Amino acid sequence: MKQLGLLVTMQPSVKEKNAAMVEWTEQERSIITNIFGNLDYEDVGSKALSRCLIVYPWTQRYFASFGNLYNAEAIKTNPNIAAHGTKVLHGLDRAVKNMDNIKATYAELSVLHSEKLHVDPDNFKLLADCLTIVIAAKLGSAFSPEIQATFQKFLAVVVSALGRQYH
Amino acid sequence: MNLKRPERERASPSDSGSRAAERMSLTEKDKAAVKALWAKISKSADAIGADALSRMLLVYPQTKTYFSHWPDMKAGSEPVKKHGKKIMGGVGLAVSKIDDLTAGLLELSELHAFQLRVDPANFKLLAHCLQVVIANMFPKDFTPEAHVACDKFLANVALSLSEKYR
């Protein structure tokens, strides 16, 4: 009976489970919806992915079937990479629309990246950093330190959710 | 199976003695790209340093632990501006010693190892913020090609700075 009692107390209560969820202020929500609301997904997506493949060339391992990745110019003009970058950005959109439940929203995508695509989750961070750089280049003075902090917090939650189902 | 190797150059002969596991050595092309980028941005070095430092303190709050002795850590404050300038002085020195970073940064390496003892993981965080600021202030110049050379350069600087840690 004592062991049962121990088991019961060790389960996180509903309150504790909710406490573990990511909290967003109203300001953070509007920063994220604003950034994505004013984004050219094709432009930013293709730029972010091609930058990732150029700056961290080992990430090219996942794109062997995408055609010519021989040098930076080839990567930048590769239509398959551009299309895939757009796809990734639309995937991020799902998190923007479900900010209170990113972990659950990405459960399936996480399984996909782990079981089917076999992507090392460290790569998510590399792409996130490149996306931050592309947004920084695009937004200029509007990309304040506070906005950067919120954007990176958002990406960190996404990256964590994408890696969650790996085992 | 396509065994064609991508277009890459041979690394320059590695600098004096440094054999850290993760060092991806700078090619002559990298060095040229870094120097070209530095020529474009160095006039704004102080502003870049201050902005990058403020961002790092805000985006990665754990980095504030190294500056608990500062009265003010807000963006634009005197300590932040002064320290940002100091950091960029180090970056400029590194650019001038790019052919042998470990020898060129020896003094700074000893400072970081024995006095400052900054956990080397933090070098990556500052490097990221420096590059965010450069991209932000010089979007046309911070091309993917400039970015990869800069990222390699800052990683090499970090490795040389942590050379004496243990």
Short mmCIF file of C-alpha atoms in Angstrom, two decimals:
data_model
loop_
_atom_site.label_atom_id
_atom_site.label_comp_id
_atom_site.label_asym_id
_atom_site.label_seq_id
_atom_site.Cartn_x
_atom_site.Cartn_y
_atom_site.Cartn_z
CA MET A 1 0.00 0.00 0.00
CA LYS A 2 2.91 2.27 0.85
CA GLN A 3 4.41 1.58 -2.62
CA LEU A 4 1.09 2.42 -4.27
CA GLY A 5 1.04 5.68 -2.37
CA LEU A 6 4.54 6.46 -3.63
CA LEU A 7 3.46 5.70 -7.20
CA VAL A 8 0.50 8.04 -6.91
CA THR A 9 2.55 10.93 -5.56
CA MET A 10 5.17 10.50 -8.25
CA GLN A 11 2.73 11.06 -11.12
CA PRO A 12 2.70 14.71 -12.21
CA SER A 13 -0.55 16.32 -11.18
CA VAL A 14 -2.63 18.10 -13.82
CA LYS A 15 -1.32 21.34 -12.34
CA GLU A 16 2.28 20.21 -12.69
CA LYS A 17 1.70 18.96 -16.23
CA ASN A 18 0.26 22.34 -17.19
CA ALA A 19 3.16 24.06 -15.47
CA ALA A 20 5.51 22.17 -17.78
CA MET A 21 3.71 23.58 -20.85
CA VAL A 22 5.25 26.53 -22.63
CA GLU A 23 3.78 29.87 -21.63
CA TRP A 24 3.36 32.71 -24.08
CA THR A 25 2.64 36.31 -23.23
CA GLU A 26 0.23 38.29 -25.39
CA GLN A 27 3.19 40.24 -26.70
CA GLU A 28 5.06 37.08 -27.70
CA ARG A 29 1.99 35.71 -29.49
CA SER A 30 1.53 38.88 -31.49
CA ILE A 31 5.23 39.05 -32.36
CA ILE A 32 5.13 35.54 -33.79
CA THR A 33 1.85 35.99 -35.68
CA ASN A 34 3.12 39.29 -37.02
CA ILE A 35 6.38 37.88 -38.32
CA PHE A 36 4.69 34.97 -40.07
CA GLY A 37 1.77 37.08 -41.23
CA ASN A 38 4.10 39.31 -43.21
CA LEU A 39 6.35 36.59 -44.58
CA ASP A 40 6.92 35.47 -48.16
CA TYR A 41 7.09 31.75 -47.38
CA GLU A 42 8.66 30.86 -50.71
CA ASP A 43 11.35 33.48 -50.47
CA VAL A 44 12.28 32.93 -46.83
CA GLY A 45 11.86 29.15 -46.94
CA SER A 46 14.13 28.66 -49.92
CA LYS A 47 16.70 31.13 -48.58
CA ALA A 48 16.80 29.49 -45.15
CA LEU A 49 17.16 25.94 -46.44
CA SER A 50 19.74 26.76 -49.09
CA ARG A 51 21.73 28.78 -46.54
CA CYS A 52 21.67 25.79 -44.18
CA LEU A 53 22.98 23.47 -46.89
CA ILE A 54 25.77 25.94 -47.71
CA VAL A 55 26.81 26.90 -44.19
CA TYR A 56 26.49 23.37 -42.78
CA PRO A 57 27.27 21.18 -45.81
CA TRP A 58 26.86 17.93 -43.90
CA THR A 59 23.12 18.62 -43.90
CA GLN A 60 23.20 17.85 -47.63
CA ARG A 61 23.21 14.18 -46.66
CA TYR A 62 19.42 14.29 -46.48
CA PHE A 63 19.03 15.69 -49.97
CA ALA A 64 21.02 13.26 -52.11
CA SER A 65 18.08 12.79 -54.47
CA PHE A 66 17.43 16.51 -54.94
CA GLY A 67 19.81 17.01 -57.87
CA ASN A 68 22.77 19.35 -58.21
CA LEU A 69 24.16 20.52 -54.85
CA TYR A 70 27.68 20.79 -56.18
CA ASN A 71 28.36 24.36 -55.06
CA ALA A 72 26.66 27.35 -53.47
CA GLU A 73 25.31 28.65 -56.78
CA ALA A 74 23.80 25.27 -57.65
CA ILE A 75 22.18 25.02 -54.22
CA LYS A 76 20.76 28.52 -54.41
CA THR A 77 19.13 27.86 -57.79
CA ASN A 78 18.01 24.28 -57.16
CA PRO A 79 14.21 24.21 -57.60
CA ASN A 80 13.78 21.10 -55.42
CA ILE A 81 15.52 22.81 -52.53
CA ALA A 82 13.41 25.93 -53.02
CA ALA A 83 10.22 23.86 -53.00
CA HIS A 84 11.30 21.99 -49.91
CA GLY A 85 12.19 25.20 -48.09
CA THR A 86 8.67 26.45 -48.75
CA LYS A 87 7.27 23.18 -47.40
CA VAL A 88 9.29 23.57 -44.19
CA LEU A 89 7.96 27.11 -43.66
CA HIS A 90 4.39 25.94 -44.15
CA GLY A 91 5.15 23.29 -41.55
CA LEU A 92 6.19 26.04 -39.14
CA ASP A 93 2.86 27.67 -39.82
CA ARG A 94 1.21 24.81 -37.96
CA ALA A 95 3.06 25.77 -34.82
CA VAL A 96 2.10 29.43 -35.26
CA LYS A 97 -1.57 28.40 -35.38
CA ASN A 98 -1.23 26.06 -32.38
CA MET A 99 1.17 27.85 -30.09
CA ASP A 100 -0.38 26.37 -26.96
CA ASN A 101 0.03 22.85 -28.18
CA ILE A 102 3.13 22.65 -30.32
CA LYS A 103 4.28 19.38 -28.81
CA ALA A 104 1.09 17.54 -29.78
CA THR A 105 0.83 19.32 -33.13
CA TYR A 106 4.27 18.04 -34.13
CA ALA A 107 4.04 14.51 -32.71
CA GLU A 108 3.41 12.97 -36.11
CA LEU A 109 6.06 15.09 -37.85
CA SER A 110 8.52 14.10 -35.14
CA VAL A 111 7.87 10.41 -35.78
CA LEU A 112 8.27 11.05 -39.51
CA HIS A 113 11.63 12.79 -39.08
CA SER A 114 12.85 10.05 -36.78
CA GLU A 115 11.47 6.83 -38.27
CA LYS A 116 11.25 7.63 -41.96
CA LEU A 117 13.63 10.48 -42.70
CA HIS A 118 16.23 9.54 -40.06
CA VAL A 119 17.24 13.15 -39.52
CA ASP A 120 19.69 13.83 -36.69
CA PRO A 121 17.71 16.26 -34.49
CA ASP A 122 20.76 18.50 -34.14
CA ASN A 123 20.02 19.56 -37.71
CA PHE A 124 16.77 21.22 -36.63
CA LYS A 125 18.82 23.66 -34.60
CA LEU A 126 21.10 24.41 -37.55
CA LEU A 127 18.14 25.18 -39.81
CA ALA A 128 16.54 27.28 -37.05
CA ASP A 129 19.72 29.36 -36.77
CA CYS A 130 19.79 29.92 -40.53
CA LEU A 131 16.13 30.92 -40.50
CA THR A 132 16.88 33.45 -37.76
CA ILE A 133 19.69 34.93 -39.87
CA VAL A 134 17.42 35.17 -42.95
CA ILE A 135 14.69 36.90 -40.93
CA ALA A 136 17.27 39.23 -39.37
CA ALA A 137 18.46 40.18 -42.87
CA LYS A 138 14.89 40.73 -44.02
CA LEU A 139 13.46 42.75 -41.13
CA GLY A 140 16.34 45.17 -40.60
CA SER A 141 15.81 47.57 -37.71
CA ALA A 142 12.47 45.93 -36.95
CA PHE A 143 14.33 42.84 -35.75
CA SER A 144 14.96 44.16 -32.25
CA PRO A 145 16.67 42.09 -29.56
CA GLU A 146 13.26 41.46 -27.95
CA ILE A 147 11.81 40.21 -31.21
CA GLN A 148 14.86 38.02 -31.75
CA ALA A 149 14.43 36.55 -28.27
CA THR A 150 10.77 35.74 -28.92
CA PHE A 151 11.47 34.30 -32.36
CA GLN A 152 14.25 32.09 -31.01
CA LYS A 153 12.05 30.97 -28.11
CA PHE A 154 9.41 29.94 -30.65
CA LEU A 155 11.94 28.05 -32.78
CA ALA A 156 13.39 26.35 -29.70
CA VAL A 157 9.94 25.03 -28.79
CA VAL A 158 9.44 23.80 -32.36
CA VAL A 159 12.86 22.13 -32.41
CA SER A 160 12.17 20.45 -29.08
CA ALA A 161 8.78 19.16 -30.28
CA LEU A 162 10.30 17.80 -33.48
CA GLY A 163 12.85 15.84 -31.48
CA ARG A 164 10.38 14.63 -28.89
CA GLN A 165 9.37 11.31 -30.46
CA TYR A 166 12.90 10.09 -31.17
CA HIS A 167 13.86 6.97 -29.28
CA MET B 1 25.79 5.81 -56.66
CA ASN B 2 27.05 9.32 -57.19
CA LEU B 3 30.56 9.58 -55.72
CA LYS B 4 31.26 13.00 -57.19
CA ARG B 5 32.84 15.14 -54.48
CA PRO B 6 31.39 18.59 -54.07
CA GLU B 7 33.50 21.60 -54.95
CA ARG B 8 35.61 22.21 -51.84
CA GLU B 9 39.13 23.38 -51.30
CA ARG B 10 41.95 21.91 -49.36
CA ALA B 11 42.37 23.36 -45.91
CA SER B 12 45.39 25.59 -45.38
CA PRO B 13 48.23 24.00 -43.43
CA SER B 14 46.82 23.92 -39.94
CA ASP B 15 47.95 26.62 -37.54
CA SER B 16 50.57 26.01 -34.91
CA GLY B 17 49.79 22.90 -32.93
CA SER B 18 46.05 23.19 -32.53
CA ARG B 19 44.40 19.86 -33.03
CA ALA B 20 40.97 20.28 -31.44
CA ALA B 21 38.51 17.57 -32.46
CA GLU B 22 36.02 19.90 -34.10
CA ARG B 23 38.35 22.26 -35.97
CA MET B 24 37.22 22.69 -39.58
CA SER B 25 40.26 24.60 -40.79
CA LEU B 26 40.05 27.77 -42.83
CA THR B 27 40.82 27.52 -46.54
CA GLU B 28 42.46 30.39 -48.43
CA LYS B 29 39.02 31.15 -49.86
CA ASP B 30 37.56 31.36 -46.35
CA LYS B 31 40.28 33.74 -45.21
CA ALA B 32 39.75 35.98 -48.22
CA ALA B 33 36.00 36.01 -47.60
CA VAL B 34 36.49 36.88 -43.93
CA LYS B 35 38.87 39.71 -44.74
CA ALA B 36 36.50 41.04 -47.41
CA LEU B 37 33.57 40.95 -44.99
CA TRP B 38 35.63 42.60 -42.24
CA ALA B 39 36.64 45.39 -44.61
CA LYS B 40 32.95 46.15 -45.15
CA ILE B 41 31.81 45.96 -41.53
CA SER B 42 34.79 47.09 -39.44
CA LYS B 43 33.77 50.78 -39.43
CA SER B 44 30.66 49.70 -37.51
CA ALA B 45 32.57 47.36 -35.21
CA ASP B 46 31.62 49.14 -31.97
CA ALA B 47 27.92 49.18 -32.84
CA ILE B 48 28.03 45.54 -33.93
CA GLY B 49 29.73 44.48 -30.71
CA ALA B 50 27.32 46.34 -28.45
CA ASP B 51 24.25 45.07 -30.33
CA ALA B 52 25.49 41.47 -30.42
CA LEU B 53 26.30 41.51 -26.72
CA SER B 54 22.89 42.95 -25.75
CA ARG B 55 21.16 40.34 -27.85
CA MET B 56 23.17 37.53 -26.32
CA LEU B 57 22.32 38.67 -22.79
CA LEU B 58 18.63 38.84 -23.66
CA VAL B 59 18.25 35.76 -25.87
CA TYR B 60 20.48 33.55 -23.68
CA PRO B 61 19.89 34.79 -20.13
CA GLN B 62 22.34 32.27 -18.68
CA THR B 63 25.14 34.39 -20.16
CA LYS B 64 24.24 37.16 -17.72
CA THR B 65 25.90 35.13 -14.99
CA TYR B 66 29.28 36.35 -16.22
CA PHE B 67 28.37 39.99 -15.74
CA SER B 68 26.78 40.08 -12.30
CA HIS B 69 29.32 42.76 -11.39
CA TRP B 70 27.79 45.21 -13.87
CA PRO B 71 25.32 47.76 -12.52
CA ASP B 72 23.44 47.80 -15.81
CA MET B 73 23.01 45.09 -18.44
CA LYS B 74 20.40 46.78 -20.60
CA ALA B 75 20.96 47.33 -24.31
CA GLY B 76 22.68 50.67 -24.84
CA SER B 77 24.11 50.83 -21.32
CA GLU B 78 27.70 51.94 -20.81
CA PRO B 79 29.12 48.59 -19.63
CA VAL B 80 27.51 46.81 -22.60
CA LYS B 81 28.81 49.35 -25.11
CA LYS B 82 32.28 49.30 -23.61
CA HIS B 83 32.47 45.54 -23.52
CA GLY B 84 31.05 45.14 -27.02
CA LYS B 85 33.85 47.37 -28.27
CA LYS B 86 36.42 45.29 -26.41
CA ILE B 87 35.07 42.07 -27.92
CA MET B 88 35.23 43.50 -31.44
CA GLY B 89 38.80 44.55 -30.77
CA GLY B 90 39.48 40.87 -30.21
CA VAL B 91 37.65 39.94 -33.41
CA GLY B 92 39.68 42.49 -35.36
CA LEU B 93 42.87 41.10 -33.86
CA ALA B 94 41.79 37.63 -34.89
CA VAL B 95 41.20 38.80 -38.47
CA SER B 96 44.72 40.21 -38.57
CA LYS B 97 46.13 36.94 -37.21
CA ILE B 98 43.95 34.72 -39.35
CA ASP B 99 46.89 32.70 -40.66
CA ASP B 100 47.74 31.47 -37.15
CA LEU B 101 44.90 32.12 -34.74
CA THR B 102 46.26 29.98 -31.93
CA ALA B 103 49.59 31.82 -31.83
CA GLY B 104 47.97 35.19 -32.50
CA LEU B 105 45.37 34.83 -29.73
CA LEU B 106 47.69 33.30 -27.14
CA GLU B 107 47.34 36.13 -24.63
CA LEU B 108 43.56 36.21 -24.96
CA SER B 109 43.49 32.47 -24.64
CA GLU B 110 45.35 32.62 -21.35
CA LEU B 111 43.02 35.36 -20.14
CA HIS B 112 39.94 33.26 -20.91
CA ALA B 113 41.46 30.09 -19.46
CA PHE B 114 42.86 31.33 -16.20
CA GLN B 115 40.91 34.45 -15.36
CA LEU B 116 37.61 34.64 -17.17
CA ARG B 117 36.91 30.91 -17.39
CA VAL B 118 33.94 31.43 -19.68
CA ASP B 119 32.36 28.07 -20.46
CA PRO B 120 33.31 27.49 -24.11
CA ALA B 121 29.68 26.67 -25.00
CA ASN B 122 29.02 30.39 -24.73
CA PHE B 123 31.37 31.26 -27.58
CA LYS B 124 28.83 29.69 -29.96
CA LEU B 125 26.06 31.84 -28.53
CA LEU B 126 27.98 35.06 -29.02
CA ALA B 127 29.09 33.96 -32.50
CA HIS B 128 25.46 33.41 -33.45
CA CYS B 129 24.45 36.85 -32.17
CA LEU B 130 27.36 38.51 -33.97
CA GLN B 131 26.21 36.94 -37.21
CA VAL B 132 22.57 37.90 -36.61
CA VAL B 133 23.71 41.51 -36.21
CA ILE B 134 25.93 41.41 -39.29
CA ALA B 135 23.06 39.91 -41.33
CA ASN B 136 20.74 42.55 -39.90
CA MET B 137 23.03 45.51 -40.64
CA PHE B 138 24.63 44.24 -43.87
CA PRO B 139 21.99 41.98 -45.51
CA LYS B 140 23.48 42.30 -49.00
CA ASP B 141 27.01 41.47 -47.85
CA PHE B 142 26.19 38.59 -45.52
CA THR B 143 25.57 36.13 -48.35
CA PRO B 144 25.54 32.38 -47.65
CA GLU B 145 29.14 32.28 -48.91
CA ALA B 146 30.21 35.03 -46.51
CA HIS B 147 28.19 33.37 -43.75
CA VAL B 148 29.92 30.00 -44.00
CA ALA B 149 33.37 31.58 -43.99
CA CYS B 150 32.42 33.79 -41.04
CA ASP B 151 30.90 30.89 -39.11
CA LYS B 152 34.03 28.80 -39.64
CA PHE B 153 36.21 31.75 -38.65
CA LEU B 154 34.33 32.43 -35.40
CA ALA B 155 34.37 28.73 -34.57
CA ASN B 156 38.13 28.69 -35.07
CA VAL B 157 38.52 31.79 -32.92
CA ALA B 158 36.52 30.07 -30.18
CA LEU B 159 38.71 26.99 -30.39
CA SER B 160 41.87 29.07 -30.19
CA LEU B 161 40.43 31.00 -27.23
CA SER B 162 39.74 27.79 -25.34
CA GLU B 163 43.12 26.31 -26.28
CA LYS B 164 44.58 26.69 -22.78
CA TYR B 165 41.52 25.63 -20.80
CA ARG B 166 42.90 22.23 -19.86
#
